Amino acid sequence: MASLFSFRTPNGTGRRLTGTARFSELLGRDFNRFFTVNLFTLLGFLPFTLGALAAILSSSILVLIPACVLGGALAGPSLSCMYDAIFRSLRDAPGKCMENYRRAWKQNWRQAVIPGIIFCLFLGCYAFMLMLFWWSKTAPGSGTVALFFVSLTLFTMFFSLYWPQLVLFEQSRTQRFKNCLLFMIRFFWKTLGCALLQIAYWAFLLLFLPWSAVLLVLTGFWFILFAENFLLYNTLNKIFCIEEQIAQDFPEQAPFYEDDEAWLKRKQEEERI
């Protein structure tokens, strides 16, 4: 079974590449997969985006709440499938793009609905407050701005750790919540840095709209989530034993690595057969 899902490593050592070489390898290999899943994710967030925009333009919190609830029920499962594609790439899991996407949707949509609603409620409120700051005749105080930014950063840190657990493990929401808090405390600076990177990315796209809409289609969710989780993956794998648990429960998803010599030998044997 392992030979069906083997990976020939470019460095000829039979081991994964590391650092920028690994980053480039995954981008080159899985760009089409990320791009496709990102389009579905954008579609999943479209109802929430339109509803939140209508609430902001009408300055109505009564429009915002149902828009976040209804939009979040679709956005949550869509985002979980994006995370699933990213973590399959990071652990070199086999499978075709659409097969994995359908499997991820089927497995995750029920448990992703409520987190999606909560996620979009927070996100909608942050967007609503930001527009109020922008349109206000008087500039908000430094304390208000600091509170807003700190809250947004903690929100980003928390959900950056919550979604991976949702797509990787069968856990209770209480256990995921506890794991997020413990991970944030133990690896605060690493988690903070990744959260700030994500905030900077979305701020850049927001500030340069409508021109950045093209970039949103090309890179959208996948690029920043891939970059962020690439930086966190070794730590996440060490703490949560991601690959060990998946190899134990789903051995067909475990990759097998070969060096160049072993790869050539296997190919020659297959040709003889």
PDB file of C-alpha atoms in Angstrom:
ATOM      1  CA  MET A   1       0.000   0.000   0.000  1.00  0.00           C
ATOM      2  CA  ALA A   2       2.833   2.393   0.821  1.00  0.00           C
ATOM      3  CA  SER A   3       4.216   2.258  -2.716  1.00  0.00           C
ATOM      4  CA  LEU A   4       0.922   3.549  -4.091  1.00  0.00           C
ATOM      5  CA  PHE A   5       1.284   6.770  -2.148  1.00  0.00           C
ATOM      6  CA  SER A   6       5.042   7.221  -2.053  1.00  0.00           C
ATOM      7  CA  PHE A   7       6.827  10.540  -2.471  1.00  0.00           C
ATOM      8  CA  ARG A   8      10.194  10.878  -4.105  1.00  0.00           C
ATOM      9  CA  THR A   9      12.054  13.622  -2.287  1.00  0.00           C
ATOM     10  CA  PRO A  10      14.081  16.007  -4.497  1.00  0.00           C
ATOM     11  CA  ASN A  11      17.121  15.949  -2.199  1.00  0.00           C
ATOM     12  CA  GLY A  12      17.606  12.194  -2.559  1.00  0.00           C
ATOM     13  CA  THR A  13      17.691  11.561   1.190  1.00  0.00           C
ATOM     14  CA  GLY A  14      14.269   9.965   1.588  1.00  0.00           C
ATOM     15  CA  ARG A  15      13.305  12.744   4.002  1.00  0.00           C
ATOM     16  CA  ARG A  16      11.187  15.863   3.766  1.00  0.00           C
ATOM     17  CA  LEU A  17      12.747  19.094   2.708  1.00  0.00           C
ATOM     18  CA  THR A  18      12.800  21.875   5.281  1.00  0.00           C
ATOM     19  CA  GLY A  19      12.574  25.654   5.353  1.00  0.00           C
ATOM     20  CA  THR A  20      12.088  27.621   2.144  1.00  0.00           C
ATOM     21  CA  ALA A  21      12.794  24.529   0.005  1.00  0.00           C
ATOM     22  CA  ARG A  22       9.847  22.745   1.620  1.00  0.00           C
ATOM     23  CA  PHE A  23       7.660  25.857   1.232  1.00  0.00           C
ATOM     24  CA  SER A  24       8.471  26.087  -2.482  1.00  0.00           C
ATOM     25  CA  GLU A  25       7.955  22.354  -2.951  1.00  0.00           C
ATOM     26  CA  LEU A  26       4.443  22.427  -1.497  1.00  0.00           C
ATOM     27  CA  LEU A  27       3.470  25.570  -3.404  1.00  0.00           C
ATOM     28  CA  GLY A  28       4.622  24.082  -6.681  1.00  0.00           C
ATOM     29  CA  ARG A  29       2.927  20.764  -6.034  1.00  0.00           C
ATOM     30  CA  ASP A  30      -0.398  21.910  -4.575  1.00  0.00           C
ATOM     31  CA  PHE A  31      -1.040  25.359  -6.071  1.00  0.00           C
ATOM     32  CA  ASN A  32      -3.874  24.110  -8.304  1.00  0.00           C
ATOM     33  CA  ARG A  33      -5.470  22.340  -5.369  1.00  0.00           C
ATOM     34  CA  PHE A  34      -5.276  25.422  -3.153  1.00  0.00           C
ATOM     35  CA  PHE A  35      -6.609  27.662  -5.916  1.00  0.00           C
ATOM     36  CA  THR A  36      -9.612  25.411  -6.547  1.00  0.00           C
ATOM     37  CA  VAL A  37     -10.561  25.011  -2.890  1.00  0.00           C
ATOM     38  CA  ASN A  38     -10.077  28.755  -2.367  1.00  0.00           C
ATOM     39  CA  LEU A  39     -12.726  29.500  -5.013  1.00  0.00           C
ATOM     40  CA  PHE A  40     -15.218  27.327  -3.137  1.00  0.00           C
ATOM     41  CA  THR A  41     -14.253  29.068   0.109  1.00  0.00           C
ATOM     42  CA  LEU A  42     -14.849  32.492  -1.425  1.00  0.00           C
ATOM     43  CA  LEU A  43     -18.278  31.339  -2.576  1.00  0.00           C
ATOM     44  CA  GLY A  44     -18.977  30.034   0.920  1.00  0.00           C
ATOM     45  CA  PHE A  45     -18.190  33.442   2.416  1.00  0.00           C
ATOM     46  CA  LEU A  46     -20.169  35.389  -0.192  1.00  0.00           C
ATOM     47  CA  PRO A  47     -23.540  35.402   1.689  1.00  0.00           C
ATOM     48  CA  PHE A  48     -21.828  36.575   4.880  1.00  0.00           C
ATOM     49  CA  THR A  49     -19.865  39.248   3.007  1.00  0.00           C
ATOM     50  CA  LEU A  50     -22.934  40.628   1.235  1.00  0.00           C
ATOM     51  CA  GLY A  51     -24.975  40.595   4.441  1.00  0.00           C
ATOM     52  CA  ALA A  52     -22.256  42.300   6.478  1.00  0.00           C
ATOM     53  CA  LEU A  53     -21.803  44.900   3.733  1.00  0.00           C
ATOM     54  CA  ALA A  54     -25.542  45.617   3.717  1.00  0.00           C
ATOM     55  CA  ALA A  55     -25.482  45.993   7.508  1.00  0.00           C
ATOM     56  CA  ILE A  56     -22.537  48.398   7.358  1.00  0.00           C
ATOM     57  CA  LEU A  57     -24.052  50.532   4.592  1.00  0.00           C
ATOM     58  CA  SER A  58     -27.366  50.713   6.448  1.00  0.00           C
ATOM     59  CA  SER A  59     -25.638  51.111   9.853  1.00  0.00           C
ATOM     60  CA  SER A  60     -27.997  48.451  11.187  1.00  0.00           C
ATOM     61  CA  ILE A  61     -26.956  45.912  13.776  1.00  0.00           C
ATOM     62  CA  LEU A  62     -30.342  44.233  13.213  1.00  0.00           C
ATOM     63  CA  VAL A  63     -29.204  43.368   9.688  1.00  0.00           C
ATOM     64  CA  LEU A  64     -25.729  42.361  10.815  1.00  0.00           C
ATOM     65  CA  ILE A  65     -26.753  39.664  13.302  1.00  0.00           C
ATOM     66  CA  PRO A  66     -28.909  37.505  10.990  1.00  0.00           C
ATOM     67  CA  ALA A  67     -26.382  38.025   8.182  1.00  0.00           C
ATOM     68  CA  CYS A  68     -23.621  36.658  10.412  1.00  0.00           C
ATOM     69  CA  VAL A  69     -25.726  33.750  11.653  1.00  0.00           C
ATOM     70  CA  LEU A  70     -26.973  32.639   8.241  1.00  0.00           C
ATOM     71  CA  GLY A  71     -23.731  33.450   6.440  1.00  0.00           C
ATOM     72  CA  GLY A  72     -21.620  31.821   9.137  1.00  0.00           C
ATOM     73  CA  ALA A  73     -23.544  28.554   8.811  1.00  0.00           C
ATOM     74  CA  LEU A  74     -22.161  28.268   5.276  1.00  0.00           C
ATOM     75  CA  ALA A  75     -18.825  30.019   5.796  1.00  0.00           C
ATOM     76  CA  GLY A  76     -17.765  27.690   8.634  1.00  0.00           C
ATOM     77  CA  PRO A  77     -17.900  24.429   6.649  1.00  0.00           C
ATOM     78  CA  SER A  78     -16.284  26.155   3.659  1.00  0.00           C
ATOM     79  CA  LEU A  79     -13.393  27.399   5.770  1.00  0.00           C
ATOM     80  CA  SER A  80     -12.961  23.982   7.374  1.00  0.00           C
ATOM     81  CA  CYS A  81     -12.486  22.474   3.897  1.00  0.00           C
ATOM     82  CA  MET A  82      -9.803  25.074   3.166  1.00  0.00           C
ATOM     83  CA  TYR A  83      -7.961  24.101   6.344  1.00  0.00           C
ATOM     84  CA  ASP A  84      -8.374  20.435   5.472  1.00  0.00           C
ATOM     85  CA  ALA A  85      -6.698  20.971   2.082  1.00  0.00           C
ATOM     86  CA  ILE A  86      -3.822  22.874   3.693  1.00  0.00           C
ATOM     87  CA  PHE A  87      -3.123  20.261   6.344  1.00  0.00           C
ATOM     88  CA  ARG A  88      -3.351  17.428   3.829  1.00  0.00           C
ATOM     89  CA  SER A  89      -0.647  19.239   1.888  1.00  0.00           C
ATOM     90  CA  LEU A  90       1.521  19.836   4.955  1.00  0.00           C
ATOM     91  CA  ARG A  91       1.463  16.169   5.916  1.00  0.00           C
ATOM     92  CA  ASP A  92       1.768  14.931   2.293  1.00  0.00           C
ATOM     93  CA  ALA A  93      -1.542  13.084   2.379  1.00  0.00           C
ATOM     94  CA  PRO A  94      -2.542  11.376  -0.883  1.00  0.00           C
ATOM     95  CA  GLY A  95      -5.799  11.768  -2.774  1.00  0.00           C
ATOM     96  CA  LYS A  96      -7.384  13.825  -5.527  1.00  0.00           C
ATOM     97  CA  CYS A  97      -8.518  17.374  -4.882  1.00  0.00           C
ATOM     98  CA  MET A  98     -12.270  17.013  -5.354  1.00  0.00           C
ATOM     99  CA  GLU A  99     -12.421  13.630  -3.625  1.00  0.00           C
ATOM    100  CA  ASN A 100     -10.703  15.087  -0.573  1.00  0.00           C
ATOM    101  CA  TYR A 101     -12.912  18.188  -0.712  1.00  0.00           C
ATOM    102  CA  ARG A 102     -16.130  16.162  -0.749  1.00  0.00           C
ATOM    103  CA  ARG A 103     -14.801  13.982   2.063  1.00  0.00           C
ATOM    104  CA  ALA A 104     -13.823  17.037   4.141  1.00  0.00           C
ATOM    105  CA  TRP A 105     -17.220  18.656   3.633  1.00  0.00           C
ATOM    106  CA  LYS A 106     -19.035  15.481   4.624  1.00  0.00           C
ATOM    107  CA  GLN A 107     -16.898  14.967   7.729  1.00  0.00           C
ATOM    108  CA  ASN A 108     -16.736  18.559   8.985  1.00  0.00           C
ATOM    109  CA  TRP A 109     -19.868  20.481   8.061  1.00  0.00           C
ATOM    110  CA  ARG A 110     -21.941  19.560  11.116  1.00  0.00           C
ATOM    111  CA  GLN A 111     -19.290  20.458  13.665  1.00  0.00           C
ATOM    112  CA  ALA A 112     -18.209  23.552  11.679  1.00  0.00           C
ATOM    113  CA  VAL A 113     -21.619  25.280  11.570  1.00  0.00           C
ATOM    114  CA  ILE A 114     -21.677  26.667  15.125  1.00  0.00           C
ATOM    115  CA  PRO A 115     -17.989  27.740  15.128  1.00  0.00           C
ATOM    116  CA  GLY A 116     -18.647  29.326  11.730  1.00  0.00           C
ATOM    117  CA  ILE A 117     -21.544  31.342  13.144  1.00  0.00           C
ATOM    118  CA  ILE A 118     -19.492  32.488  16.148  1.00  0.00           C
ATOM    119  CA  PHE A 119     -16.523  33.266  13.904  1.00  0.00           C
ATOM    120  CA  CYS A 120     -18.657  35.380  11.560  1.00  0.00           C
ATOM    121  CA  LEU A 121     -20.432  37.152  14.438  1.00  0.00           C
ATOM    122  CA  PHE A 122     -17.075  38.318  15.776  1.00  0.00           C
ATOM    123  CA  LEU A 123     -15.782  39.130  12.303  1.00  0.00           C
ATOM    124  CA  GLY A 124     -18.924  41.070  11.415  1.00  0.00           C
ATOM    125  CA  CYS A 125     -18.776  43.056  14.643  1.00  0.00           C
ATOM    126  CA  TYR A 126     -15.128  43.940  14.054  1.00  0.00           C
ATOM    127  CA  ALA A 127     -15.921  45.096  10.525  1.00  0.00           C
ATOM    128  CA  PHE A 128     -18.926  47.081  11.779  1.00  0.00           C
ATOM    129  CA  MET A 129     -16.869  48.810  14.484  1.00  0.00           C
ATOM    130  CA  LEU A 130     -14.064  49.555  12.050  1.00  0.00           C
ATOM    131  CA  MET A 131     -16.466  51.330   9.716  1.00  0.00           C
ATOM    132  CA  LEU A 132     -17.913  53.283  12.641  1.00  0.00           C
ATOM    133  CA  PHE A 133     -14.382  54.440  13.496  1.00  0.00           C
ATOM    134  CA  TRP A 134     -13.818  55.401   9.872  1.00  0.00           C
ATOM    135  CA  TRP A 135     -17.056  57.348   9.492  1.00  0.00           C
ATOM    136  CA  SER A 136     -17.012  58.964  12.931  1.00  0.00           C
ATOM    137  CA  LYS A 137     -16.575  62.732  12.988  1.00  0.00           C
ATOM    138  CA  THR A 138     -14.324  62.439  16.014  1.00  0.00           C
ATOM    139  CA  ALA A 139     -11.349  60.090  16.068  1.00  0.00           C
ATOM    140  CA  PRO A 140     -11.624  57.231  18.586  1.00  0.00           C
ATOM    141  CA  GLY A 141      -9.411  57.415  21.653  1.00  0.00           C
ATOM    142  CA  SER A 142      -6.125  55.574  21.854  1.00  0.00           C
ATOM    143  CA  GLY A 143      -7.557  53.249  24.510  1.00  0.00           C
ATOM    144  CA  THR A 144     -10.459  52.289  22.243  1.00  0.00           C
ATOM    145  CA  VAL A 145      -8.134  51.621  19.325  1.00  0.00           C
ATOM    146  CA  ALA A 146      -5.800  49.559  21.520  1.00  0.00           C
ATOM    147  CA  LEU A 147      -8.701  47.517  22.906  1.00  0.00           C
ATOM    148  CA  PHE A 148     -10.009  46.893  19.401  1.00  0.00           C
ATOM    149  CA  PHE A 149      -6.617  45.775  18.099  1.00  0.00           C
ATOM    150  CA  VAL A 150      -5.808  43.551  21.094  1.00  0.00           C
ATOM    151  CA  SER A 151      -9.231  41.916  20.896  1.00  0.00           C
ATOM    152  CA  LEU A 152      -8.868  41.334  17.139  1.00  0.00           C
ATOM    153  CA  THR A 153      -5.419  39.829  17.651  1.00  0.00           C
ATOM    154  CA  LEU A 154      -6.604  37.419  20.364  1.00  0.00           C
ATOM    155  CA  PHE A 155      -9.572  36.461  18.188  1.00  0.00           C
ATOM    156  CA  THR A 156      -7.234  35.679  15.273  1.00  0.00           C
ATOM    157  CA  MET A 157      -4.843  33.718  17.490  1.00  0.00           C
ATOM    158  CA  PHE A 158      -7.639  31.632  18.948  1.00  0.00           C
ATOM    159  CA  PHE A 159      -9.359  30.664  15.709  1.00  0.00           C
ATOM    160  CA  SER A 160      -6.026  30.037  13.989  1.00  0.00           C
ATOM    161  CA  LEU A 161      -5.653  27.162  16.439  1.00  0.00           C
ATOM    162  CA  TYR A 162      -9.302  26.136  16.630  1.00  0.00           C
ATOM    163  CA  TRP A 163      -9.923  25.347  12.949  1.00  0.00           C
ATOM    164  CA  PRO A 164      -6.968  22.950  12.572  1.00  0.00           C
ATOM    165  CA  GLN A 165      -8.184  20.903  15.530  1.00  0.00           C
ATOM    166  CA  LEU A 166     -11.699  20.807  14.116  1.00  0.00           C
ATOM    167  CA  VAL A 167     -10.582  19.282  10.808  1.00  0.00           C
ATOM    168  CA  LEU A 168      -7.927  16.951  12.264  1.00  0.00           C
ATOM    169  CA  PHE A 169      -9.427  15.441  15.413  1.00  0.00           C
ATOM    170  CA  GLU A 170     -12.686  14.232  16.894  1.00  0.00           C
ATOM    171  CA  GLN A 171     -12.899  16.334  20.052  1.00  0.00           C
ATOM    172  CA  SER A 172     -15.447  18.137  22.161  1.00  0.00           C
ATOM    173  CA  ARG A 173     -15.675  21.921  21.796  1.00  0.00           C
ATOM    174  CA  THR A 174     -14.555  22.235  25.408  1.00  0.00           C
ATOM    175  CA  GLN A 175     -11.386  20.260  24.680  1.00  0.00           C
ATOM    176  CA  ARG A 176     -10.617  22.356  21.596  1.00  0.00           C
ATOM    177  CA  PHE A 177     -11.161  25.549  23.574  1.00  0.00           C
ATOM    178  CA  LYS A 178      -8.840  24.345  26.322  1.00  0.00           C
ATOM    179  CA  ASN A 179      -6.173  23.258  23.830  1.00  0.00           C
ATOM    180  CA  CYS A 180      -6.285  26.654  22.115  1.00  0.00           C
ATOM    181  CA  LEU A 181      -5.759  28.531  25.364  1.00  0.00           C
ATOM    182  CA  LEU A 182      -2.921  26.269  26.506  1.00  0.00           C
ATOM    183  CA  PHE A 183      -1.180  26.475  23.128  1.00  0.00           C
ATOM    184  CA  MET A 184      -1.536  30.275  23.055  1.00  0.00           C
ATOM    185  CA  ILE A 185       0.018  30.542  26.502  1.00  0.00           C
ATOM    186  CA  ARG A 186       2.868  28.119  25.879  1.00  0.00           C
ATOM    187  CA  PHE A 187       3.746  29.364  22.381  1.00  0.00           C
ATOM    188  CA  PHE A 188       2.519  32.922  22.760  1.00  0.00           C
ATOM    189  CA  TRP A 189       5.088  34.730  20.631  1.00  0.00           C
ATOM    190  CA  LYS A 190       4.946  32.280  17.743  1.00  0.00           C
ATOM    191  CA  THR A 191       1.155  32.318  17.721  1.00  0.00           C
ATOM    192  CA  LEU A 192       1.109  36.099  18.050  1.00  0.00           C
ATOM    193  CA  GLY A 193       3.504  36.543  15.146  1.00  0.00           C
ATOM    194  CA  CYS A 194       1.390  34.345  12.875  1.00  0.00           C
ATOM    195  CA  ALA A 195      -1.779  36.178  13.903  1.00  0.00           C
ATOM    196  CA  LEU A 196      -0.221  39.568  13.168  1.00  0.00           C
ATOM    197  CA  LEU A 197       0.917  38.258   9.792  1.00  0.00           C
ATOM    198  CA  GLN A 198      -2.638  37.260   8.970  1.00  0.00           C
ATOM    199  CA  ILE A 199      -4.062  40.599  10.149  1.00  0.00           C
ATOM    200  CA  ALA A 200      -1.509  42.485   8.028  1.00  0.00           C
ATOM    201  CA  TYR A 201      -2.453  40.408   4.985  1.00  0.00           C
ATOM    202  CA  TRP A 202      -6.188  41.070   5.282  1.00  0.00           C
ATOM    203  CA  ALA A 203      -5.576  44.735   6.099  1.00  0.00           C
ATOM    204  CA  PHE A 204      -3.536  45.056   2.897  1.00  0.00           C
ATOM    205  CA  LEU A 205      -6.343  43.519   0.829  1.00  0.00           C
ATOM    206  CA  LEU A 206      -8.930  45.725   2.501  1.00  0.00           C
ATOM    207  CA  LEU A 207      -6.987  48.954   2.075  1.00  0.00           C
ATOM    208  CA  PHE A 208      -6.373  48.413  -1.632  1.00  0.00           C
ATOM    209  CA  LEU A 209      -9.889  47.413  -2.637  1.00  0.00           C
ATOM    210  CA  PRO A 210     -11.189  47.249  -5.359  1.00  0.00           C
ATOM    211  CA  TRP A 211      -7.797  46.644  -7.033  1.00  0.00           C
ATOM    212  CA  SER A 212      -6.923  43.892  -4.569  1.00  0.00           C
ATOM    213  CA  ALA A 213     -10.026  41.945  -5.641  1.00  0.00           C
ATOM    214  CA  VAL A 214      -7.898  40.273  -8.313  1.00  0.00           C
ATOM    215  CA  LEU A 215      -5.389  39.237  -5.662  1.00  0.00           C
ATOM    216  CA  LEU A 216      -8.268  37.955  -3.544  1.00  0.00           C
ATOM    217  CA  VAL A 217      -9.186  35.515  -6.305  1.00  0.00           C
ATOM    218  CA  LEU A 218      -5.588  34.415  -6.840  1.00  0.00           C
ATOM    219  CA  THR A 219      -4.430  34.090  -3.239  1.00  0.00           C
ATOM    220  CA  GLY A 220      -7.576  34.683  -1.169  1.00  0.00           C
ATOM    221  CA  PHE A 221      -7.740  32.517   1.922  1.00  0.00           C
ATOM    222  CA  TRP A 222      -5.300  29.831   0.893  1.00  0.00           C
ATOM    223  CA  PHE A 223      -2.028  31.732   0.740  1.00  0.00           C
ATOM    224  CA  ILE A 224      -2.060  33.368   4.154  1.00  0.00           C
ATOM    225  CA  LEU A 225      -3.516  30.288   5.857  1.00  0.00           C
ATOM    226  CA  PHE A 226      -0.930  28.092   4.180  1.00  0.00           C
ATOM    227  CA  ALA A 227       1.931  30.447   5.152  1.00  0.00           C
ATOM    228  CA  GLU A 228       0.679  30.754   8.730  1.00  0.00           C
ATOM    229  CA  ASN A 229       0.181  27.029   9.249  1.00  0.00           C
ATOM    230  CA  PHE A 230       3.469  26.239   7.526  1.00  0.00           C
ATOM    231  CA  LEU A 231       5.171  28.276  10.266  1.00  0.00           C
ATOM    232  CA  LEU A 232       3.136  26.588  12.998  1.00  0.00           C
ATOM    233  CA  TYR A 233       3.009  23.058  11.640  1.00  0.00           C
ATOM    234  CA  ASN A 234       6.073  21.521  13.295  1.00  0.00           C
ATOM    235  CA  THR A 235       4.977  22.822  16.685  1.00  0.00           C
ATOM    236  CA  LEU A 236       1.372  21.720  16.137  1.00  0.00           C
ATOM    237  CA  ASN A 237       2.551  18.288  15.023  1.00  0.00           C
ATOM    238  CA  LYS A 238       4.832  17.948  18.035  1.00  0.00           C
ATOM    239  CA  ILE A 239       2.169  18.952  20.561  1.00  0.00           C
ATOM    240  CA  PHE A 240      -0.887  17.259  19.030  1.00  0.00           C
ATOM    241  CA  CYS A 241       0.938  14.314  17.361  1.00  0.00           C
ATOM    242  CA  ILE A 242      -0.991  15.008  14.158  1.00  0.00           C
ATOM    243  CA  GLU A 243       0.780  12.625  11.820  1.00  0.00           C
ATOM    244  CA  GLU A 244       1.150   9.897  14.428  1.00  0.00           C
ATOM    245  CA  GLN A 245      -2.572   9.864  15.214  1.00  0.00           C
ATOM    246  CA  ILE A 246      -3.642  10.019  11.570  1.00  0.00           C
ATOM    247  CA  ALA A 247      -1.209   7.250  10.580  1.00  0.00           C
ATOM    248  CA  GLN A 248      -2.637   5.116  13.388  1.00  0.00           C
ATOM    249  CA  ASP A 249      -6.310   5.772  12.615  1.00  0.00           C
ATOM    250  CA  PHE A 250      -6.049   6.200   8.833  1.00  0.00           C
ATOM    251  CA  PRO A 251      -2.944   4.330   7.604  1.00  0.00           C
ATOM    252  CA  GLU A 252      -3.953   4.864   3.982  1.00  0.00           C
ATOM    253  CA  GLN A 253      -3.268   8.599   4.456  1.00  0.00           C
ATOM    254  CA  ALA A 254       0.302   8.127   5.674  1.00  0.00           C
ATOM    255  CA  PRO A 255       2.915   9.013   3.014  1.00  0.00           C
ATOM    256  CA  PHE A 256       5.997   6.916   2.350  1.00  0.00           C
ATOM    257  CA  TYR A 257       9.245   8.674   1.427  1.00  0.00           C
ATOM    258  CA  GLU A 258      11.934   7.246  -0.833  1.00  0.00           C
ATOM    259  CA  ASP A 259      15.382   8.417  -1.769  1.00  0.00           C
ATOM    260  CA  ASP A 260      16.326   8.589  -5.437  1.00  0.00           C
ATOM    261  CA  GLU A 261      18.066   5.209  -5.482  1.00  0.00           C
ATOM    262  CA  ALA A 262      15.143   3.377  -3.890  1.00  0.00           C
ATOM    263  CA  TRP A 263      12.718   5.186  -6.184  1.00  0.00           C
ATOM    264  CA  LEU A 264      14.599   4.156  -9.336  1.00  0.00           C
ATOM    265  CA  LYS A 265      14.876   0.560  -8.119  1.00  0.00           C
ATOM    266  CA  ARG A 266      11.138   0.363  -7.446  1.00  0.00           C
ATOM    267  CA  LYS A 267      10.309   1.837 -10.851  1.00  0.00           C
ATOM    268  CA  GLN A 268      12.533  -0.724 -12.569  1.00  0.00           C
ATOM    269  CA  GLU A 269      10.843  -3.551 -10.692  1.00  0.00           C
ATOM    270  CA  GLU A 270       7.386  -2.224 -11.630  1.00  0.00           C
ATOM    271  CA  GLU A 271       8.426  -2.048 -15.299  1.00  0.00           C
ATOM    272  CA  ARG A 272       9.560  -5.680 -15.232  1.00  0.00           C
ATOM    273  CA  ILE A 273       6.202  -6.716 -13.798  1.00  0.00           C
TER     274      ILE A 273
END
